[in-house]
Every structure is written in C-alpha cells, then in structure tokens.
C-alpha cells in the first residue's frame, strides 16, 4: 500500500465576479487539489466559502474540461472539434490575425469580462497584445457601468464605506441586492448587526432569499428606484431630517435637487413604484431618524433604462442625513476605486503600445448587433475576428438570438480561451485550453472589500492548458511583437501589480492577503474623490434626470405593454455564478431546471400551475422553461432566473432570448431587467 500523500496548503483567491473575493486555502496531496476552503485568517472570508466555490475542485477536474487545443470540424454552433497541437493552432491563429491586421486591425475584436477578476489573467497581457495589434477596443459595460459611472460622477470614484463596519449600522437598506446569493459575506455582517438590534430593509421587486429574511421588504416595480430615492428626499426635507451642516460643507447642487425632490410626494412615488405611500413615509422616517444608517446598493437596480440616474439619486441619500460621519453609516456599491488608486493601469496594460492609433470602441452589450453590422464609414470595418476570454457572450449577452446569429457568421474567425465547451466555445474556430485558478498565478482587487488577495498556483496546469497571459505571450511572439513587456512572467506581474507604497507585498506573499490603507470613515469630513472634494448632486455633462421610465413600460411603450403585460427580470440563480458552474452537476441539480417565477394571480389568469412547462415570449423570441408559481414574484413581474447555458435549456435557448440591446441612461450599460414579456402554458 502507498503511504498517504502529504497534505500541503496553498493560499489562493476566488477568481469569480463576486464582491466577496474570498481568500482560499487549497489542500493539495500528491500534486492534486483535494479541497478548497475559506482562509480563516482573512477577516472578510472568515473561513467560509459559498456552496459554488466549495465545488471548485469538482470544476477543475471535471471530465469535460478542455485540456488540449481544438479546431472546429462541424458547422458553427455544433461544438464538434478535433484536437490539434499548440504549434499548429498558434501558427494558424497568428496567420489569420495577421492577414486581417494587414488590411485594418480594427477588424479584430477582443471580447472578455470577469470570468476571472485576476489582474494577470484578466486585462494585463491581453491588453498589451491588443494594444500592440491596434485591434478594436471593447467597452466593458455588461455588468456595472451604469452604476459605476453614476457613482464616480457623484463621488469621484467607485468608493464607499468599509464593509466590515456594517456590523455597527443600526439601519441597513439592502437595495437591489440578493446578498445571500451574491454577497454572502456581507450578509454575515448584516446578520450580526441584526442581532445587535439593527433593522434590515430590502428593496427589490423579487421576494428573494434575502428579502424574506429582512424585517421589511419593499417590492417596488423594476426600474422605479430613482422615484423612490426622490420620495425619500421629499420626506427628509418635509420633516427636516437633514444634516444641514454636512450638506453645506460637502455637497454641490443641493438647491436644484431639493426643488426636484419636492415634486415627489409619497402618493406620486407610490403610484410610480407600485407600493404604498405609507411604505415611503415609513422608510423615510427610518432613514431620517435611525443612526448610523447604511445602504448596501448593488448592481441589480441599474440594469434598466434609468439605472444610472437611480444609482446617482440613491447614492446622494447619505449626504443628506450626514450618514458618512460615522463608520457604520454611508453607502457601499463598489470598493473597486480604492484598488484603482493603488495600481498603475497604464504600466499594466500599456496603452502607449497603440503608438498614436485610436481604434474604434465597440460596446460589449450590443455585440449581437455589432457582429451583424456591415462595414460603413461610421462603424468602420466589419468585425472579422473575435478573441474571447473570461466570458461566455452567447449565453450572457442580451438578445441572444442575434448574438448567436453573429457568432454563426461563416466569415467570422473566432478564437475562444476556455475551460469548457460553453455556448460560446461551440461557435469557435479554435478553442484554446485555459488554466483554472488552481493552476496559475494571479492577484486580485475586488469590489466588496478593501483587501488585495494573492493567488498562488496549487497544482500544475492540467493537460496542455496554459494561462491566458501565457497564451497572449505566445501569440505576441508569433506576431513578432518583441517589446520587453511581452516577456513579463505571471508571477512577477502578480507580485508587482499593486504599488509597494500601498500594499505590503511581504505580507501578501506570506498571508495571501494585505489590506489597502483606507480610513475607517473615509468621508466623515467630506474629502470625496471629485475634483473639488465635494459630492456632486448634478454632475456636469451627465444629463441626469429624475425617475426615468423603462425602455419597455406602460409609460413609454403603452402599445407594447398592452401586448406584453408582464415585466421580466432575470437575476442570478444562487448556485451559479453568471453562466459559470451551470455544467457542474452537483450545482445544476440543486437549481433543477430553468424556471420562471410567476405570482399566483398572474398564473391563475393564464391557467398556469407550478411545474408546468411554459413559454415566455415577446417580439424578440420565445423561451421555454418550467413555471414556479410563487409569491417570490410580485404581481405583474416575472423572474426568469439566470444564467443557464442555452444548451441546457428545454429548447436550446435561455432567458436572454427575450432581453434587448437598448442601453442605460448613464454608462452605456445593458438593460436586462427592463423587458416586457408574456407567459403562456405549454
Ligand atoms: N450566486 C451568485 N452570486 C453572484 C452572481 C451570480 O450570478 N450568482 N453574480 C455576480 C455578479 S456578476 C454581480 S454583478 C454581483 C451583483 O449582482 P447583482 O446583479 O447585484 O445580483 P443580485 O445580488 O442577485 O441582486 C440583484 C437583485 O436586484 C433585484 N432587482 C432587479 N431589478 C431591480 C430593480 O429595478 N430595482 C431593485 N431595487 N432591485 C432590482 C433582483 O430581483 C435581485 O434580487 O453578484 C455577483 N455574485
Ligand atoms: N439576463 C441576464 N443576463 C446577464 C445578467 C443578468 O443578471 N441577467 N448578468 C450580467 C452580468 S452582471 C455579468 S457580469 C455578465 C457575466 O458574463 P461573463 O463575464 O461572460 O460571465 P460567465 O458567464 O461567468 O462566463 C465567464 C467564463 O469565463 C471562463 N473563465 C473563467 N476563468 C477563466 C480563465 O482564467 N481563463 C479563461 N480563458 N476563461 C476563464 C468561465 O469558464 C466562463 O465560461 O452576464 C450578464 N448577463
Ligand atoms: S463566489 Fe464569492 S462568496 Fe463564493 S467563494 Fe467566491 S468570492 Fe467567496
Ligand atoms: Mo456582473
């Protein structure tokens, strides 16, 4: 009998697009990862991981992992491939890209998002490569640009209160966030505050897992948060629950905003939001009188036409009551701005390699239309080559039928760096096997706390997998790019990405994490990151509005609303991470099948029962799934939980078959939750 292999522990980082960015402990025996657990030494992680990432070992050694380069043999979309050598794949890819680049490199488009949030395997070597090439640039808007730009315009950056002090809050508004599913470690802190007497209020059209555990749930109509924020301001003014001193010292543009807020009495807000006037009054009273009051805003509320304005208005509330004065008060949407200040993106991504060229920019949220667009003077050349990494656009981008049609173009050359044959990889000319987080170096900032987390490789790359950075280095070499920056290795990049002045690198290497120097109550005395240090109620050039009606709504498109009377939102399912993990059996079996939640009244009117197959449809398409008749849905709103792979759907489609490509008022973001549909049995 062999002696049991010695168990080794490697400190790593959760790579996923989640505000918690946990510090991981990977147990390794005999060169194989056997377990991933939370690092008890990292305060935010507290030794606990979510169910999904506890399964990371299963995902890494999944029998369907792509472990060698693949070349397409069948029609696009069918996912039939033959193995090829790295040498053959790289030579052909380089030749094809070179041919396109010789005519106009803007015919080449990178497509990536946050499959990993690591700096090294994210946009460092990849950006250098595409900058040197002069490829089209990608506007990475698919998740957070509406809220992010609104927040930055208001406060000068994506900054806010420190997560750990939510334990000291006495009122927490959880606004547009299903924290139990998507921000678990924050939820732990909110629970602690609750035990200490805090009141928790959830503002969300869906009765989510989180909403049902809060003291109060305000189930407003999707896309009406701006009106609610104005209604709260109205009451703060009327009852004089304002911190006049804080406003005078630290807020610009209050007089005009005050006038606008006065147009929003509780009755008007109630009618717009589909809630009661008493709910508005009570919420305002709580917010105006309980201290410290904290808002956990999340991106769920900005996936609608007016998402930017709504975030801007909600974000101003803490200034009005002076909530920033205490460390348990204020607001957190994203903390990523603290990290941006602690690194030099120009040094990492090297935009200087553009050498004066100014390639066009394509918005990732309109990839469906843009892949189908012909060359024109306004658009530039047709997109002729796509290089996809860290993203699964065929499943996650809006108006899926158009996205799939674009990817199916015979004249499009598509390379996908992936772990699995996703919906997107099925359309690739080449699939290149990428390493997972257990197999490469990386370093992570985050958007939900303020610690840098290091990821050391725990095991060797599986099969022939290579890290994204290594793949771009190899492609750079094939294209003859010999700038010294293409020789930088993954480990060196990871260790030097954050400035030594801000991050204790020794500690990072030793403990796997290191904090950024962020004050406990960063804006107690103002000092926002705007040019003049004051918060901006009406940032110049932003075109901010009051409540902005949804693109698809009774207010804006009454004819459409008559035909499609139900609003559909499609928030994430708890056991998936966007479309990641959908192919991990143990997690898929918990989620069961793709479902749409529908309120009992709406179901009864359509003769629909729980468990029945239904068709959700609008002018863009139809999507079949199982109905779940449930008060998780409010009347008039259905919840199509995402994001399933199309190929696991009942009819080879997913919820994005129904969403559209119109954008947000601020930040050019997608409007996934601004979508009218109807549902029929069968
Ligand atoms: N388990 C899990 N965790 C995740 C993800 C995942 O897919 N699964 N995704 C990750 C990603 S990419 C992100 S960006 C983050 C944050 O992702 P978010 O999109 O913020 O996701 P949620 O926390 O689910 O919050 C969305 C909540 O907003 C609600 N909502 C929808 N429309 C509206 C509206 O108009 N107003 C208001 N007030 N609420 C609305 C939804 O019902 C849902 O409960 O989570 C990350 N964490
Ligand atoms: N209807 C609807 N659509 C949505 C949303 C919604 O709420 N509703 N949410 C939107 C949001 S918030 C987001 S952020 C987007 C997310 O969209 P994406 O960023 O595309 O996220 P994922 O679907 O998780 O796909 C990430 C892919 O990256 C791969 N990957 C992970 N690590 C690596 C790596 O190291 N190397 C390589 N090469 N690949 C890797 C994974 O295998 C996975 O297939 O979806 C959006 N789409
Ligand atoms: S997905 Fe989020 S909660 Fe889960 S391990 Fe990763 S960072 Fe932690
Ligand atoms: Mo996201």
PDB file of C-alpha atoms and ligand atoms in Angstrom, residues 17 59 113-116 142-143 303 390-392 396 417-419 422 434-435 440 468 570 577-580 643 655-656 672-673, ligand 2:
ATOM      1  CA  UNK A  17     -17.103  38.039 -10.311  1.00  0.00           C
ATOM      2  CA  UNK A  59     -14.989  22.037 -11.632  1.00  0.00           C
ATOM      3  CA  UNK A 113     -15.258  40.125 -18.972  1.00  0.00           C
ATOM      4  CA  UNK A 114     -14.793  38.855 -15.455  1.00  0.00           C
ATOM      5  CA  UNK A 115     -14.655  35.049 -15.756  1.00  0.00           C
ATOM      6  CA  UNK A 116     -11.643  35.677 -13.604  1.00  0.00           C
ATOM      7  CA  UNK A 142     -22.099  44.347 -19.365  1.00  0.00           C
ATOM      8  CA  UNK A 143     -22.355  44.460 -15.608  1.00  0.00           C
ATOM      9  CA  UNK A 303     -29.980  47.068 -15.288  1.00  0.00           C
ATOM     10  CA  UNK A 390     -13.113  35.111 -19.492  1.00  0.00           C
ATOM     11  CA  UNK A 391     -16.602  35.407 -20.903  1.00  0.00           C
ATOM     12  CA  UNK A 392     -19.474  33.455 -22.376  1.00  0.00           C
ATOM     13  CA  UNK A 396     -24.868  36.199 -21.189  1.00  0.00           C
ATOM     14  CA  UNK A 417      -9.902  30.636 -24.493  1.00  0.00           C
ATOM     15  CA  UNK A 418     -11.911  28.457 -22.117  1.00  0.00           C
ATOM     16  CA  UNK A 419     -12.126  25.711 -19.542  1.00  0.00           C
ATOM     17  CA  UNK A 422     -19.590  26.683 -23.365  1.00  0.00           C
ATOM     18  CA  UNK A 434      -7.016  27.814 -20.295  1.00  0.00           C
ATOM     19  CA  UNK A 435      -5.785  27.084 -16.795  1.00  0.00           C
ATOM     20  CA  UNK A 440      -1.875  29.852 -12.357  1.00  0.00           C
ATOM     21  CA  UNK A 468      -4.431  33.368 -20.555  1.00  0.00           C
ATOM     22  CA  UNK A 570     -33.550  37.817 -14.701  1.00  0.00           C
ATOM     23  CA  UNK A 577     -22.069  32.468 -10.950  1.00  0.00           C
ATOM     24  CA  UNK A 578     -23.445  34.119 -14.055  1.00  0.00           C
ATOM     25  CA  UNK A 579     -23.139  31.240 -16.511  1.00  0.00           C
ATOM     26  CA  UNK A 580     -20.228  29.632 -14.664  1.00  0.00           C
ATOM     27  CA  UNK A 643     -27.933  32.450 -16.478  1.00  0.00           C
ATOM     28  CA  UNK A 655     -33.586  33.908 -20.805  1.00  0.00           C
ATOM     29  CA  UNK A 656     -31.501  36.295 -22.910  1.00  0.00           C
ATOM     30  CA  UNK A 672     -31.506  43.135 -18.815  1.00  0.00           C
ATOM     31  CA  UNK A 673     -34.250  43.898 -16.241  1.00  0.00           C
TER      32      UNK A 673
HETATM   33  N1  LIG B   2     -30.330  38.011 -18.458  1.00  0.00           N
HETATM   34  C1  LIG B   2     -29.254  38.352 -17.750  1.00  0.00           C
HETATM   35  N2  LIG B   2     -28.062  38.375 -18.354  1.00  0.00           N
HETATM   36  C2  LIG B   2     -26.960  38.759 -17.652  1.00  0.00           C
HETATM   37  C3  LIG B   2     -27.049  39.108 -16.284  1.00  0.00           C
HETATM   38  C4  LIG B   2     -28.315  39.032 -15.669  1.00  0.00           C
HETATM   39  O1  LIG B   2     -28.462  39.310 -14.467  1.00  0.00           O
HETATM   40  N3  LIG B   2     -29.394  38.663 -16.430  1.00  0.00           N
HETATM   41  N4  LIG B   2     -25.912  39.481 -15.615  1.00  0.00           N
HETATM   42  C5  LIG B   2     -24.890  40.143 -16.384  1.00  0.00           C
HETATM   43  C6  LIG B   2     -23.677  40.315 -15.593  1.00  0.00           C
HETATM   44  S1  LIG B   2     -23.844  41.167 -14.140  1.00  0.00           S
HETATM   45  C7  LIG B   2     -22.484  39.870 -15.972  1.00  0.00           C
HETATM   46  S2  LIG B   2     -21.111  40.277 -15.023  1.00  0.00           S
HETATM   47  C8  LIG B   2     -22.323  39.071 -17.179  1.00  0.00           C
HETATM   48  C9  LIG B   2     -21.308  37.945 -16.933  1.00  0.00           C
HETATM   49  O2  LIG B   2     -20.909  37.387 -18.023  1.00  0.00           O
HETATM   50  P1  LIG B   2     -19.458  36.678 -18.168  1.00  0.00           P
HETATM   51  O3  LIG B   2     -18.386  37.570 -17.669  1.00  0.00           O
HETATM   52  O4  LIG B   2     -19.380  36.172 -19.534  1.00  0.00           O
HETATM   53  O5  LIG B   2     -19.512  35.560 -17.046  1.00  0.00           O
HETATM   54  P2  LIG B   2     -19.686  33.995 -17.104  1.00  0.00           P
HETATM   55  O6  LIG B   2     -20.953  33.636 -17.722  1.00  0.00           O
HETATM   56  O7  LIG B   2     -19.477  33.518 -15.734  1.00  0.00           O
HETATM   57  O8  LIG B   2     -18.520  33.489 -18.050  1.00  0.00           O
HETATM   58  C10 LIG B   2     -17.199  33.548 -17.704  1.00  0.00           C
HETATM   59  C11 LIG B   2     -16.455  32.495 -18.493  1.00  0.00           C
HETATM   60  O9  LIG B   2     -15.067  32.674 -18.269  1.00  0.00           O
HETATM   61  C12 LIG B   2     -14.474  31.414 -18.135  1.00  0.00           C
HETATM   62  N5  LIG B   2     -13.231  31.563 -17.351  1.00  0.00           N
HETATM   63  C13 LIG B   2     -13.108  31.648 -16.015  1.00  0.00           C
HETATM   64  N6  LIG B   2     -11.802  31.775 -15.671  1.00  0.00           N
HETATM   65  C14 LIG B   2     -11.093  31.782 -16.808  1.00  0.00           C
HETATM   66  C15 LIG B   2      -9.689  31.890 -17.096  1.00  0.00           C
HETATM   67  O10 LIG B   2      -8.844  32.004 -16.232  1.00  0.00           O
HETATM   68  N7  LIG B   2      -9.357  31.860 -18.421  1.00  0.00           N
HETATM   69  C16 LIG B   2     -10.278  31.743 -19.404  1.00  0.00           C
HETATM   70  N8  LIG B   2      -9.870  31.773 -20.665  1.00  0.00           N
HETATM   71  N9  LIG B   2     -11.596  31.618 -19.141  1.00  0.00           N
HETATM   72  C17 LIG B   2     -11.999  31.642 -17.874  1.00  0.00           C
HETATM   73  C18 LIG B   2     -15.502  30.543 -17.457  1.00  0.00           C
HETATM   74  O11 LIG B   2     -15.268  29.172 -17.739  1.00  0.00           O
HETATM   75  C19 LIG B   2     -16.813  31.086 -18.044  1.00  0.00           C
HETATM   76  O12 LIG B   2     -17.272  30.329 -19.121  1.00  0.00           O
HETATM   77  O13 LIG B   2     -23.573  38.499 -17.563  1.00  0.00           O
HETATM   78  C20 LIG B   2     -24.590  39.442 -17.713  1.00  0.00           C
HETATM   79  N10 LIG B   2     -25.751  38.811 -18.279  1.00  0.00           N
END
